[in-house]
mmCIF file of N, CA, C and O in Angstrom:
data_model
loop_
_atom_site.group_PDB
_atom_site.id
_atom_site.type_symbol
_atom_site.label_atom_id
_atom_site.label_comp_id
_atom_site.label_asym_id
_atom_site.label_seq_id
_atom_site.Cartn_x
_atom_site.Cartn_y
_atom_site.Cartn_z
ATOM 1 N N MET A 1 0.846 -1.189 0.000
ATOM 2 C CA MET A 1 0.000 0.000 0.000
ATOM 3 C C MET A 1 0.879 1.235 0.000
ATOM 4 O O MET A 1 1.934 1.263 0.615
ATOM 5 N N LYS A 2 0.391 2.245 -0.640
ATOM 6 C CA LYS A 2 1.158 3.475 -0.774
ATOM 7 C C LYS A 2 1.178 4.279 0.527
ATOM 8 O O LYS A 2 2.186 4.875 0.876
ATOM 9 N N HIS A 3 0.071 4.283 1.260
ATOM 10 C CA HIS A 3 -0.030 5.111 2.459
ATOM 11 C C HIS A 3 -0.290 4.244 3.684
ATOM 12 O O HIS A 3 -1.381 3.704 3.846
ATOM 13 N N TYR A 4 0.703 4.135 4.534
ATOM 14 C CA TYR A 4 0.523 3.425 5.785
ATOM 15 C C TYR A 4 1.432 4.029 6.846
ATOM 16 O O TYR A 4 2.430 4.664 6.538
ATOM 17 N N ILE A 5 1.046 3.832 8.085
ATOM 18 C CA ILE A 5 1.815 4.321 9.229
ATOM 19 C C ILE A 5 1.955 3.135 10.174
ATOM 20 O O ILE A 5 0.986 2.423 10.434
ATOM 21 N N ARG A 6 3.163 2.929 10.674
ATOM 22 C CA ARG A 6 3.382 1.833 11.603
ATOM 23 C C ARG A 6 4.279 2.320 12.727
ATOM 24 O O ARG A 6 5.241 3.038 12.507
ATOM 25 N N TYR A 7 3.927 1.948 13.938
ATOM 26 C CA TYR A 7 4.762 2.226 15.100
ATOM 27 C C TYR A 7 4.655 1.014 16.010
ATOM 28 O O TYR A 7 3.577 0.692 16.489
ATOM 29 N N THR A 8 5.753 0.344 16.240
ATOM 30 C CA THR A 8 5.838 -0.915 16.990
ATOM 31 C C THR A 8 4.740 -1.882 16.514
ATOM 32 O O THR A 8 4.797 -2.336 15.392
ATOM 33 N N ASP A 9 3.747 -2.162 17.337
ATOM 34 C CA ASP A 9 2.724 -3.126 16.928
ATOM 35 C C ASP A 9 1.414 -2.471 16.497
ATOM 36 O O ASP A 9 0.393 -3.126 16.361
ATOM 37 N N ASP A 10 1.426 -1.164 16.256
ATOM 38 C CA ASP A 10 0.238 -0.451 15.782
ATOM 39 C C ASP A 10 0.441 -0.051 14.323
ATOM 40 O O ASP A 10 1.540 0.311 13.922
ATOM 41 N N ALA A 11 -0.619 -0.102 13.549
ATOM 42 C CA ALA A 11 -0.528 0.278 12.142
ATOM 43 C C ALA A 11 -1.836 0.900 11.672
ATOM 44 O O ALA A 11 -2.916 0.560 12.165
ATOM 45 N N VAL A 12 -1.710 1.806 10.717
ATOM 46 C CA VAL A 12 -2.850 2.423 10.046
ATOM 47 C C VAL A 12 -2.555 2.328 8.554
ATOM 48 O O VAL A 12 -1.451 2.652 8.113
ATOM 49 N N ILE A 13 -3.528 1.877 7.796
ATOM 50 C CA ILE A 13 -3.385 1.796 6.344
ATOM 51 C C ILE A 13 -4.479 2.656 5.732
ATOM 52 O O ILE A 13 -5.653 2.531 6.093
ATOM 53 N N LEU A 14 -4.088 3.541 4.819
ATOM 54 C CA LEU A 14 -5.036 4.443 4.170
ATOM 55 C C LEU A 14 -5.259 3.984 2.727
ATOM 56 O O LEU A 14 -4.304 3.626 2.029
ATOM 57 N N ALA A 15 -6.498 4.005 2.295
ATOM 58 C CA ALA A 15 -6.843 3.616 0.926
ATOM 59 C C ALA A 15 -8.001 4.477 0.445
ATOM 60 O O ALA A 15 -8.686 5.129 1.240
ATOM 61 N N ASN A 16 -8.219 4.460 -0.858
ATOM 62 C CA ASN A 16 -9.300 5.262 -1.437
ATOM 63 C C ASN A 16 -10.674 4.644 -1.236
ATOM 64 O O ASN A 16 -11.672 5.346 -1.226
ATOM 65 N N ALA A 17 -10.723 3.328 -1.094
ATOM 66 C CA ALA A 17 -12.018 2.659 -0.972
ATOM 67 C C ALA A 17 -11.950 1.571 0.093
ATOM 68 O O ALA A 17 -10.935 0.884 0.214
ATOM 69 N N PRO A 18 -13.028 1.384 0.849
ATOM 70 C CA PRO A 18 -13.057 0.327 1.862
ATOM 71 C C PRO A 18 -12.821 -1.061 1.262
ATOM 72 O O PRO A 18 -12.230 -1.920 1.898
ATOM 73 N N ALA A 19 -13.255 -1.268 0.031
ATOM 74 C CA ALA A 19 -13.078 -2.573 -0.614
ATOM 75 C C ALA A 19 -11.594 -2.926 -0.737
ATOM 76 O O ALA A 19 -11.217 -4.094 -0.605
ATOM 77 N N GLU A 20 -10.753 -1.929 -0.983
ATOM 78 C CA GLU A 20 -9.302 -2.175 -1.057
ATOM 79 C C GLU A 20 -8.783 -2.724 0.268
ATOM 80 O O GLU A 20 -7.961 -3.642 0.289
ATOM 81 N N LEU A 21 -9.247 -2.151 1.358
ATOM 82 C CA LEU A 21 -8.786 -2.579 2.678
ATOM 83 C C LEU A 21 -9.321 -3.968 3.026
ATOM 84 O O LEU A 21 -8.590 -4.786 3.582
ATOM 85 N N ARG A 22 -10.583 -4.229 2.690
ATOM 86 C CA ARG A 22 -11.140 -5.559 2.944
ATOM 87 C C ARG A 22 -10.401 -6.619 2.139
ATOM 88 O O ARG A 22 -10.168 -7.729 2.597
ATOM 89 N N TRP A 23 -10.011 -6.273 0.903
ATOM 90 C CA TRP A 23 -9.267 -7.182 0.042
ATOM 91 C C TRP A 23 -7.876 -7.441 0.621
ATOM 92 O O TRP A 23 -7.373 -8.567 0.583
ATOM 93 N N LEU A 24 -7.257 -6.419 1.195
ATOM 94 C CA LEU A 24 -5.889 -6.504 1.689
ATOM 95 C C LEU A 24 -5.767 -7.266 3.008
ATOM 96 O O LEU A 24 -4.750 -7.919 3.263
ATOM 97 N N LEU A 25 -6.777 -7.216 3.835
ATOM 98 C CA LEU A 25 -6.716 -7.789 5.181
ATOM 99 C C LEU A 25 -6.278 -9.258 5.229
ATOM 100 O O LEU A 25 -5.387 -9.601 6.012
ATOM 101 N N PRO A 26 -6.815 -10.150 4.414
ATOM 102 C CA PRO A 26 -6.355 -11.549 4.472
ATOM 103 C C PRO A 26 -4.868 -11.706 4.142
ATOM 104 O O PRO A 26 -4.184 -12.550 4.719
ATOM 105 N N PHE A 27 -4.354 -10.876 3.224
ATOM 106 C CA PHE A 27 -2.936 -10.940 2.880
ATOM 107 C C PHE A 27 -2.060 -10.501 4.054
ATOM 108 O O PHE A 27 -1.023 -11.097 4.324
ATOM 109 N N ILE A 28 -2.510 -9.471 4.756
ATOM 110 C CA ILE A 28 -1.767 -8.997 5.932
ATOM 111 C C ILE A 28 -1.793 -10.068 7.013
ATOM 112 O O ILE A 28 -0.759 -10.376 7.615
ATOM 113 N N GLU A 29 -2.968 -10.639 7.257
ATOM 114 C CA GLU A 29 -3.079 -11.691 8.274
ATOM 115 C C GLU A 29 -2.179 -12.880 7.940
ATOM 116 O O GLU A 29 -1.482 -13.411 8.807
ATOM 117 N N GLN A 30 -2.163 -13.274 6.693
ATOM 118 C CA GLN A 30 -1.340 -14.410 6.273
ATOM 119 C C GLN A 30 0.144 -14.094 6.443
ATOM 120 O O GLN A 30 0.909 -14.910 6.951
ATOM 121 N N TRP A 31 0.558 -12.899 6.039
ATOM 122 C CA TRP A 31 1.962 -12.512 6.168
ATOM 123 C C TRP A 31 2.377 -12.457 7.633
ATOM 124 O O TRP A 31 3.442 -12.963 8.009
ATOM 125 N N LEU A 32 1.559 -11.836 8.462
ATOM 126 C CA LEU A 32 1.890 -11.736 9.886
ATOM 127 C C LEU A 32 2.062 -13.121 10.511
ATOM 128 O O LEU A 32 2.974 -13.337 11.309
ATOM 129 N N TRP A 33 1.182 -14.055 10.134
ATOM 130 C CA TRP A 33 1.285 -15.383 10.724
ATOM 131 C C TRP A 33 2.508 -16.139 10.186
ATOM 132 O O TRP A 33 3.271 -16.713 10.955
ATOM 133 N N SER A 34 2.710 -16.126 8.884
ATOM 134 C CA SER A 34 3.807 -16.911 8.307
ATOM 135 C C SER A 34 5.182 -16.330 8.626
ATOM 136 O O SER A 34 6.139 -17.084 8.811
ATOM 137 N N GLU A 35 5.294 -15.006 8.715
ATOM 138 C CA GLU A 35 6.597 -14.375 8.943
ATOM 139 C C GLU A 35 6.898 -14.076 10.406
ATOM 140 O O GLU A 35 8.053 -14.040 10.811
ATOM 141 N N ARG A 36 5.871 -13.787 11.185
ATOM 142 C CA ARG A 36 6.096 -13.342 12.567
ATOM 143 C C ARG A 36 5.360 -14.155 13.622
ATOM 144 O O ARG A 36 5.479 -13.891 14.808
ATOM 145 N N ARG A 37 4.530 -15.084 13.196
ATOM 146 C CA ARG A 37 3.688 -15.862 14.118
ATOM 147 C C ARG A 37 2.814 -14.942 14.977
ATOM 148 O O ARG A 37 2.645 -15.142 16.176
ATOM 149 N N LEU A 38 2.253 -13.939 14.337
ATOM 150 C CA LEU A 38 1.373 -12.972 14.997
ATOM 151 C C LEU A 38 -0.014 -13.044 14.382
ATOM 152 O O LEU A 38 -0.173 -13.422 13.222
ATOM 153 N N THR A 39 -1.011 -12.658 15.173
ATOM 154 C CA THR A 39 -2.378 -12.564 14.667
ATOM 155 C C THR A 39 -2.898 -11.155 14.921
ATOM 156 O O THR A 39 -2.411 -10.443 15.800
ATOM 157 N N ILE A 40 -3.885 -10.784 14.151
ATOM 158 C CA ILE A 40 -4.538 -9.479 14.322
ATOM 159 C C ILE A 40 -5.685 -9.658 15.298
ATOM 160 O O ILE A 40 -6.495 -10.589 15.162
ATOM 161 N N HIS A 41 -5.768 -8.770 16.281
ATOM 162 C CA HIS A 41 -6.868 -8.820 17.248
ATOM 163 C C HIS A 41 -8.168 -8.476 16.519
ATOM 164 O O HIS A 41 -8.297 -7.392 15.951
ATOM 165 N N PRO A 42 -9.151 -9.367 16.531
ATOM 166 C CA PRO A 42 -10.380 -9.138 15.751
ATOM 167 C C PRO A 42 -11.181 -7.904 16.190
ATOM 168 O O PRO A 42 -11.841 -7.272 15.371
ATOM 169 N N ASN A 43 -11.120 -7.556 17.464
ATOM 170 C CA ASN A 43 -11.893 -6.403 17.938
ATOM 171 C C ASN A 43 -11.162 -5.077 17.754
ATOM 172 O O ASN A 43 -11.725 -4.025 18.024
ATOM 173 N N LYS A 44 -9.911 -5.120 17.333
ATOM 174 C CA LYS A 44 -9.133 -3.887 17.190
ATOM 175 C C LYS A 44 -8.847 -3.546 15.733
ATOM 176 O O LYS A 44 -8.028 -2.686 15.452
ATOM 177 N N THR A 45 -9.505 -4.215 14.826
ATOM 178 C CA THR A 45 -9.354 -3.932 13.404
ATOM 179 C C THR A 45 -10.648 -3.305 12.916
ATOM 180 O O THR A 45 -11.724 -3.867 13.112
ATOM 181 N N SER A 46 -10.543 -2.138 12.302
ATOM 182 C CA SER A 46 -11.752 -1.472 11.821
ATOM 183 C C SER A 46 -11.447 -0.671 10.573
ATOM 184 O O SER A 46 -10.306 -0.293 10.322
ATOM 185 N N ILE A 47 -12.475 -0.436 9.800
ATOM 186 C CA ILE A 47 -12.365 0.364 8.584
ATOM 187 C C ILE A 47 -13.300 1.552 8.747
ATOM 188 O O ILE A 47 -14.492 1.390 9.002
ATOM 189 N N HIS A 48 -12.712 2.750 8.643
ATOM 190 C CA HIS A 48 -13.482 3.996 8.809
ATOM 191 C C HIS A 48 -13.137 4.972 7.698
ATOM 192 O O HIS A 48 -12.076 4.872 7.092
ATOM 193 N N LYS A 49 -13.995 5.931 7.519
ATOM 194 C CA LYS A 49 -13.686 7.039 6.618
ATOM 195 C C LYS A 49 -12.700 7.957 7.329
ATOM 196 O O LYS A 49 -12.782 8.146 8.542
ATOM 197 N N PHE A 50 -11.782 8.519 6.572
ATOM 198 C CA PHE A 50 -10.771 9.395 7.150
ATOM 199 C C PHE A 50 -11.417 10.599 7.842
ATOM 200 O O PHE A 50 -10.921 11.088 8.849
ATOM 201 N N SER A 51 -12.550 11.054 7.335
ATOM 202 C CA SER A 51 -13.230 12.207 7.930
ATOM 203 C C SER A 51 -13.704 11.929 9.354
ATOM 204 O O SER A 51 -13.949 12.855 10.121
ATOM 205 N N GLN A 52 -13.820 10.648 9.741
ATOM 206 C CA GLN A 52 -14.203 10.289 11.105
ATOM 207 C C GLN A 52 -13.011 10.360 12.053
ATOM 208 O O GLN A 52 -13.185 10.263 13.260
ATOM 209 N N GLY A 53 -11.838 10.494 11.513
ATOM 210 C CA GLY A 53 -10.634 10.587 12.324
ATOM 211 C C GLY A 53 -9.951 9.244 12.479
ATOM 212 O O GLY A 53 -10.596 8.198 12.468
ATOM 213 N N VAL A 54 -8.636 9.293 12.589
ATOM 214 C CA VAL A 54 -7.828 8.094 12.783
ATOM 215 C C VAL A 54 -7.283 8.138 14.206
ATOM 216 O O VAL A 54 -6.531 9.041 14.564
ATOM 217 N N ASP A 55 -7.694 7.189 15.025
ATOM 218 C CA ASP A 55 -7.256 7.091 16.412
ATOM 219 C C ASP A 55 -5.955 6.298 16.427
ATOM 220 O O ASP A 55 -5.943 5.094 16.159
ATOM 221 N N PHE A 56 -4.834 6.979 16.740
ATOM 222 C CA PHE A 56 -3.518 6.339 16.650
ATOM 223 C C PHE A 56 -2.568 6.993 17.639
ATOM 224 O O PHE A 56 -2.391 8.204 17.626
ATOM 225 N N LEU A 57 -1.986 6.205 18.505
ATOM 226 C CA LEU A 57 -0.954 6.643 19.455
ATOM 227 C C LEU A 57 -1.399 7.770 20.376
ATOM 228 O O LEU A 57 -0.630 8.685 20.676
ATOM 229 N N GLY A 58 -2.645 7.729 20.824
ATOM 230 C CA GLY A 58 -3.113 8.713 21.798
ATOM 231 C C GLY A 58 -3.712 9.971 21.195
ATOM 232 O O GLY A 58 -4.171 10.849 21.926
ATOM 233 N N TYR A 59 -3.699 10.072 19.873
ATOM 234 C CA TYR A 59 -4.260 11.236 19.186
ATOM 235 C C TYR A 59 -5.333 10.766 18.213
ATOM 236 O O TYR A 59 -5.313 9.637 17.752
ATOM 237 N N VAL A 60 -6.234 11.677 17.868
ATOM 238 C CA VAL A 60 -7.186 11.429 16.797
ATOM 239 C C VAL A 60 -6.837 12.420 15.696
ATOM 240 O O VAL A 60 -6.889 13.636 15.898
ATOM 241 N N THR A 61 -6.419 11.886 14.552
ATOM 242 C CA THR A 61 -6.032 12.724 13.428
ATOM 243 C C THR A 61 -7.212 12.860 12.485
ATOM 244 O O THR A 61 -7.751 11.859 11.999
ATOM 245 N N LEU A 62 -7.606 14.089 12.255
ATOM 246 C CA LEU A 62 -8.703 14.417 11.348
ATOM 247 C C LEU A 62 -8.096 15.059 10.098
ATOM 248 O O LEU A 62 -6.892 15.350 10.081
ATOM 249 N N PRO A 63 -8.877 15.277 9.046
ATOM 250 C CA PRO A 63 -8.294 15.802 7.804
ATOM 251 C C PRO A 63 -7.475 17.086 7.969
ATOM 252 O O PRO A 63 -6.469 17.253 7.294
ATOM 253 N N ASN A 64 -7.868 17.979 8.876
ATOM 254 C CA ASN A 64 -7.166 19.267 8.974
ATOM 255 C C ASN A 64 -6.532 19.552 10.330
ATOM 256 O O ASN A 64 -5.975 20.633 10.512
ATOM 257 N N HIS A 65 -6.643 18.646 11.263
ATOM 258 C CA HIS A 65 -6.027 18.878 12.574
ATOM 259 C C HIS A 65 -5.939 17.583 13.372
ATOM 260 O O HIS A 65 -6.484 16.554 12.964
ATOM 261 N N ARG A 66 -5.241 17.643 14.494
ATOM 262 C CA ARG A 66 -5.060 16.486 15.373
ATOM 263 C C ARG A 66 -5.419 16.911 16.788
ATOM 264 O O ARG A 66 -5.024 17.979 17.248
ATOM 265 N N VAL A 67 -6.171 16.056 17.478
ATOM 266 C CA VAL A 67 -6.570 16.322 18.858
ATOM 267 C C VAL A 67 -6.145 15.156 19.738
ATOM 268 O O VAL A 67 -5.909 14.047 19.250
ATOM 269 N N LEU A 68 -6.060 15.410 21.021
ATOM 270 C CA LEU A 68 -5.721 14.369 21.970
ATOM 271 C C LEU A 68 -6.931 13.458 22.169
ATOM 272 O O LEU A 68 -8.060 13.941 22.275
ATOM 273 N N ARG A 69 -6.708 12.160 22.211
ATOM 274 C CA ARG A 69 -7.788 11.191 22.435
ATOM 275 C C ARG A 69 -8.421 11.502 23.793
ATOM 276 O O ARG A 69 -7.742 11.844 24.756
ATOM 277 N N THR A 70 -9.733 11.388 23.893
ATOM 278 C CA THR A 70 -10.463 11.723 25.123
ATOM 279 C C THR A 70 -9.947 10.929 26.313
ATOM 280 O O THR A 70 -9.742 11.477 27.401
ATOM 281 N N LYS A 71 -9.711 9.645 26.126
ATOM 282 C CA LYS A 71 -9.211 8.799 27.215
ATOM 283 C C LYS A 71 -7.828 9.281 27.680
ATOM 284 O O LYS A 71 -7.540 9.316 28.874
ATOM 285 N N THR A 72 -6.987 9.659 26.742
ATOM 286 C CA THR A 72 -5.653 10.162 27.068
ATOM 287 C C THR A 72 -5.762 11.483 27.835
ATOM 288 O O THR A 72 -5.029 11.723 28.791
ATOM 289 N N LYS A 73 -6.683 12.320 27.411
ATOM 290 C CA LYS A 73 -6.908 13.612 28.059
ATOM 291 C C LYS A 73 -7.334 13.425 29.518
ATOM 292 O O LYS A 73 -6.799 14.066 30.424
ATOM 293 N N ARG A 74 -8.284 12.524 29.736
ATOM 294 C CA ARG A 74 -8.759 12.265 31.110
ATOM 295 C C ARG A 74 -7.626 11.749 31.990
ATOM 296 O O ARG A 74 -7.459 12.180 33.125
ATOM 297 N N ARG A 75 -6.847 10.823 31.450
ATOM 298 C CA ARG A 75 -5.727 10.248 32.201
ATOM 299 C C ARG A 75 -4.695 11.325 32.525
ATOM 300 O O ARG A 75 -4.160 11.378 33.627
ATOM 301 N N MET A 76 -4.441 12.206 31.570
ATOM 302 C CA MET A 76 -3.475 13.276 31.767
ATOM 303 C C MET A 76 -3.906 14.191 32.922
ATOM 304 O O MET A 76 -3.113 14.490 33.804
ATOM 305 N N PHE A 77 -5.163 14.618 32.925
ATOM 306 C CA PHE A 77 -5.628 15.524 33.978
ATOM 307 C C PHE A 77 -5.667 14.842 35.341
ATOM 308 O O PHE A 77 -5.505 15.494 36.361
ATOM 309 N N LYS A 78 -5.845 13.531 35.356
ATOM 310 C CA LYS A 78 -5.857 12.794 36.612
ATOM 311 C C LYS A 78 -4.447 12.668 37.195
ATOM 312 O O LYS A 78 -4.263 12.723 38.406
ATOM 313 N N ARG A 79 -3.440 12.533 36.335
ATOM 314 C CA ARG A 79 -2.088 12.224 36.789
ATOM 315 C C ARG A 79 -1.122 13.406 36.817
ATOM 316 O O ARG A 79 -0.017 13.273 37.327
ATOM 317 N N VAL A 80 -1.495 14.521 36.237
ATOM 318 C CA VAL A 80 -0.543 15.633 36.115
ATOM 319 C C VAL A 80 -0.118 16.173 37.484
ATOM 320 O O VAL A 80 -0.918 16.260 38.410
ATOM 321 N N ASN A 81 1.172 16.486 37.596
ATOM 322 C CA ASN A 81 1.714 17.134 38.789
ATOM 323 C C ASN A 81 2.919 17.972 38.355
ATOM 324 O O ASN A 81 3.245 18.022 37.171
ATOM 325 N N ALA A 82 3.552 18.632 39.296
ATOM 326 C CA ALA A 82 4.666 19.526 38.966
ATOM 327 C C ALA A 82 5.831 18.777 38.311
ATOM 328 O O ALA A 82 6.529 19.317 37.464
ATOM 329 N N MET A 83 6.023 17.515 38.681
ATOM 330 C CA MET A 83 7.154 16.746 38.149
ATOM 331 C C MET A 83 6.956 16.328 36.687
ATOM 332 O O MET A 83 7.907 16.314 35.917
ATOM 333 N N ASN A 84 5.715 15.971 36.309
ATOM 334 C CA ASN A 84 5.507 15.480 34.950
ATOM 335 C C ASN A 84 4.856 16.509 34.016
ATOM 336 O O ASN A 84 4.569 16.205 32.862
ATOM 337 N N MET A 85 4.633 17.723 34.500
ATOM 338 C CA MET A 85 4.011 18.770 33.684
ATOM 339 C C MET A 85 4.748 19.002 32.355
ATOM 340 O O MET A 85 4.108 19.059 31.303
ATOM 341 N N PRO A 86 6.086 19.105 32.340
ATOM 342 C CA PRO A 86 6.772 19.323 31.051
ATOM 343 C C PRO A 86 6.504 18.204 30.039
ATOM 344 O O PRO A 86 6.380 18.460 28.841
ATOM 345 N N SER A 87 6.395 16.997 30.521
ATOM 346 C CA SER A 87 6.121 15.865 29.628
ATOM 347 C C SER A 87 4.746 16.015 28.977
ATOM 348 O O SER A 87 4.593 15.833 27.772
ATOM 349 N N TYR A 88 3.744 16.344 29.775
ATOM 350 C CA TYR A 88 2.397 16.502 29.229
ATOM 351 C C TYR A 88 2.312 17.708 28.298
ATOM 352 O O TYR A 88 1.615 17.669 27.288
ATOM 353 N N LEU A 89 3.008 18.774 28.612
ATOM 354 C CA LEU A 89 3.024 19.925 27.706
ATOM 355 C C LEU A 89 3.674 19.540 26.381
ATOM 356 O O LEU A 89 3.263 20.011 25.315
ATOM 357 N N GLY A 90 4.671 18.661 26.428
ATOM 358 C CA GLY A 90 5.289 18.159 25.211
ATOM 359 C C GLY A 90 4.314 17.334 24.380
ATOM 360 O O GLY A 90 4.288 17.432 23.150
ATOM 361 N N VAL A 91 3.510 16.526 25.032
ATOM 362 C CA VAL A 91 2.491 15.730 24.332
ATOM 363 C C VAL A 91 1.524 16.663 23.609
ATOM 364 O O VAL A 91 1.131 16.411 22.463
ATOM 365 N N LEU A 92 1.160 17.746 24.248
ATOM 366 C CA LEU A 92 0.180 18.672 23.669
ATOM 367 C C LEU A 92 0.746 19.499 22.513
ATOM 368 O O LEU A 92 -0.011 20.059 21.732
ATOM 369 N N LYS A 93 2.071 19.552 22.378
ATOM 370 C CA LYS A 93 2.662 20.280 21.250
ATOM 371 C C LYS A 93 2.405 19.580 19.926
ATOM 372 O O LYS A 93 2.522 20.176 18.872
ATOM 373 N N HIS A 94 2.058 18.295 19.982
ATOM 374 C CA HIS A 94 1.861 17.515 18.760
ATOM 375 C C HIS A 94 0.413 17.502 18.285
ATOM 376 O O HIS A 94 0.063 16.732 17.389
ATOM 377 N N CYS A 95 -0.429 18.311 18.908
ATOM 378 C CA CYS A 95 -1.828 18.362 18.488
ATOM 379 C C CYS A 95 -2.359 19.781 18.690
ATOM 380 O O CYS A 95 -1.647 20.658 19.154
ATOM 381 N N ASN A 96 -3.609 19.969 18.335
ATOM 382 C CA ASN A 96 -4.256 21.250 18.559
ATOM 383 C C ASN A 96 -4.727 21.268 20.011
ATOM 384 O O ASN A 96 -5.890 21.021 20.315
ATOM 385 N N GLY A 97 -3.787 21.552 20.915
ATOM 386 C CA GLY A 97 -4.080 21.478 22.334
ATOM 387 C C GLY A 97 -3.848 22.777 23.078
ATOM 388 O O GLY A 97 -3.526 22.753 24.263
ATOM 389 N N PHE A 98 -4.030 23.913 22.397
ATOM 390 C CA PHE A 98 -3.791 25.203 23.037
ATOM 391 C C PHE A 98 -4.635 25.369 24.298
ATOM 392 O O PHE A 98 -4.131 25.734 25.361
ATOM 393 N N THR A 99 -5.922 25.068 24.200
ATOM 394 C CA THR A 99 -6.819 25.221 25.348
ATOM 395 C C THR A 99 -6.422 24.276 26.475
ATOM 396 O O THR A 99 -6.417 24.657 27.648
ATOM 397 N N LEU A 100 -6.065 23.046 26.126
ATOM 398 C CA LEU A 100 -5.635 22.083 27.147
ATOM 399 C C LEU A 100 -4.345 22.542 27.820
ATOM 400 O O LEU A 100 -4.194 22.398 29.041
ATOM 401 N N ARG A 101 -3.398 23.081 27.044
ATOM 402 C CA ARG A 101 -2.157 23.592 27.650
ATOM 403 C C ARG A 101 -2.464 24.683 28.661
ATOM 404 O O ARG A 101 -1.902 24.740 29.741
ATOM 405 N N ARG A 102 -3.358 25.578 28.288
ATOM 406 C CA ARG A 102 -3.751 26.666 29.194
ATOM 407 C C ARG A 102 -4.392 26.117 30.474
ATOM 408 O O ARG A 102 -4.068 26.548 31.567
ATOM 409 N N LEU A 103 -5.285 25.146 30.314
ATOM 410 C CA LEU A 103 -5.937 24.551 31.495
ATOM 411 C C LEU A 103 -4.911 23.858 32.404
ATOM 412 O O LEU A 103 -5.014 23.936 33.630
ATOM 413 N N LEU A 104 -3.931 23.182 31.812
ATOM 414 C CA LEU A 104 -2.922 22.504 32.611
ATOM 415 C C LEU A 104 -2.061 23.492 33.387
ATOM 416 O O LEU A 104 -1.749 23.268 34.554
ATOM 417 N N THR A 105 -1.665 24.563 32.743
ATOM 418 C CA THR A 105 -0.771 25.519 33.407
ATOM 419 C C THR A 105 -1.499 26.343 34.463
ATOM 420 O O THR A 105 -0.861 26.915 35.334
ATOM 421 N N LEU A 106 -2.824 26.398 34.399
ATOM 422 C CA LEU A 106 -3.603 27.128 35.412
ATOM 423 C C LEU A 106 -3.826 26.292 36.665
ATOM 424 O O LEU A 106 -4.244 26.823 37.689
ATOM 425 N N ARG A 107 -3.560 24.996 36.618
ATOM 426 C CA ARG A 107 -3.793 24.104 37.768
ATOM 427 C C ARG A 107 -2.837 24.420 38.888
ATOM 428 O O ARG A 107 -1.769 24.773 38.834
#
């Protein structure tokens, strides 16, 4: 495929039509099993329109911007303290998180 993103054991494949992805899935499953002895988790494989956003590595990437995943956001506000604040501010630099940065620094 021309457009794909992979990080460790997570992957996103982009295609023009859902049929392309449905056609490709058995080949990926076969390759993963024969080459790596791995299987794809059936509940974690989905096909969506790009306009619905791609949930990947703690962010949801939409056609024109990226936001922090809601679950990640909740966890961040629960765990933030003076020691890990720079780390969370760094996470927010990779998305449209201006409002979240402001809320964190006001705590």
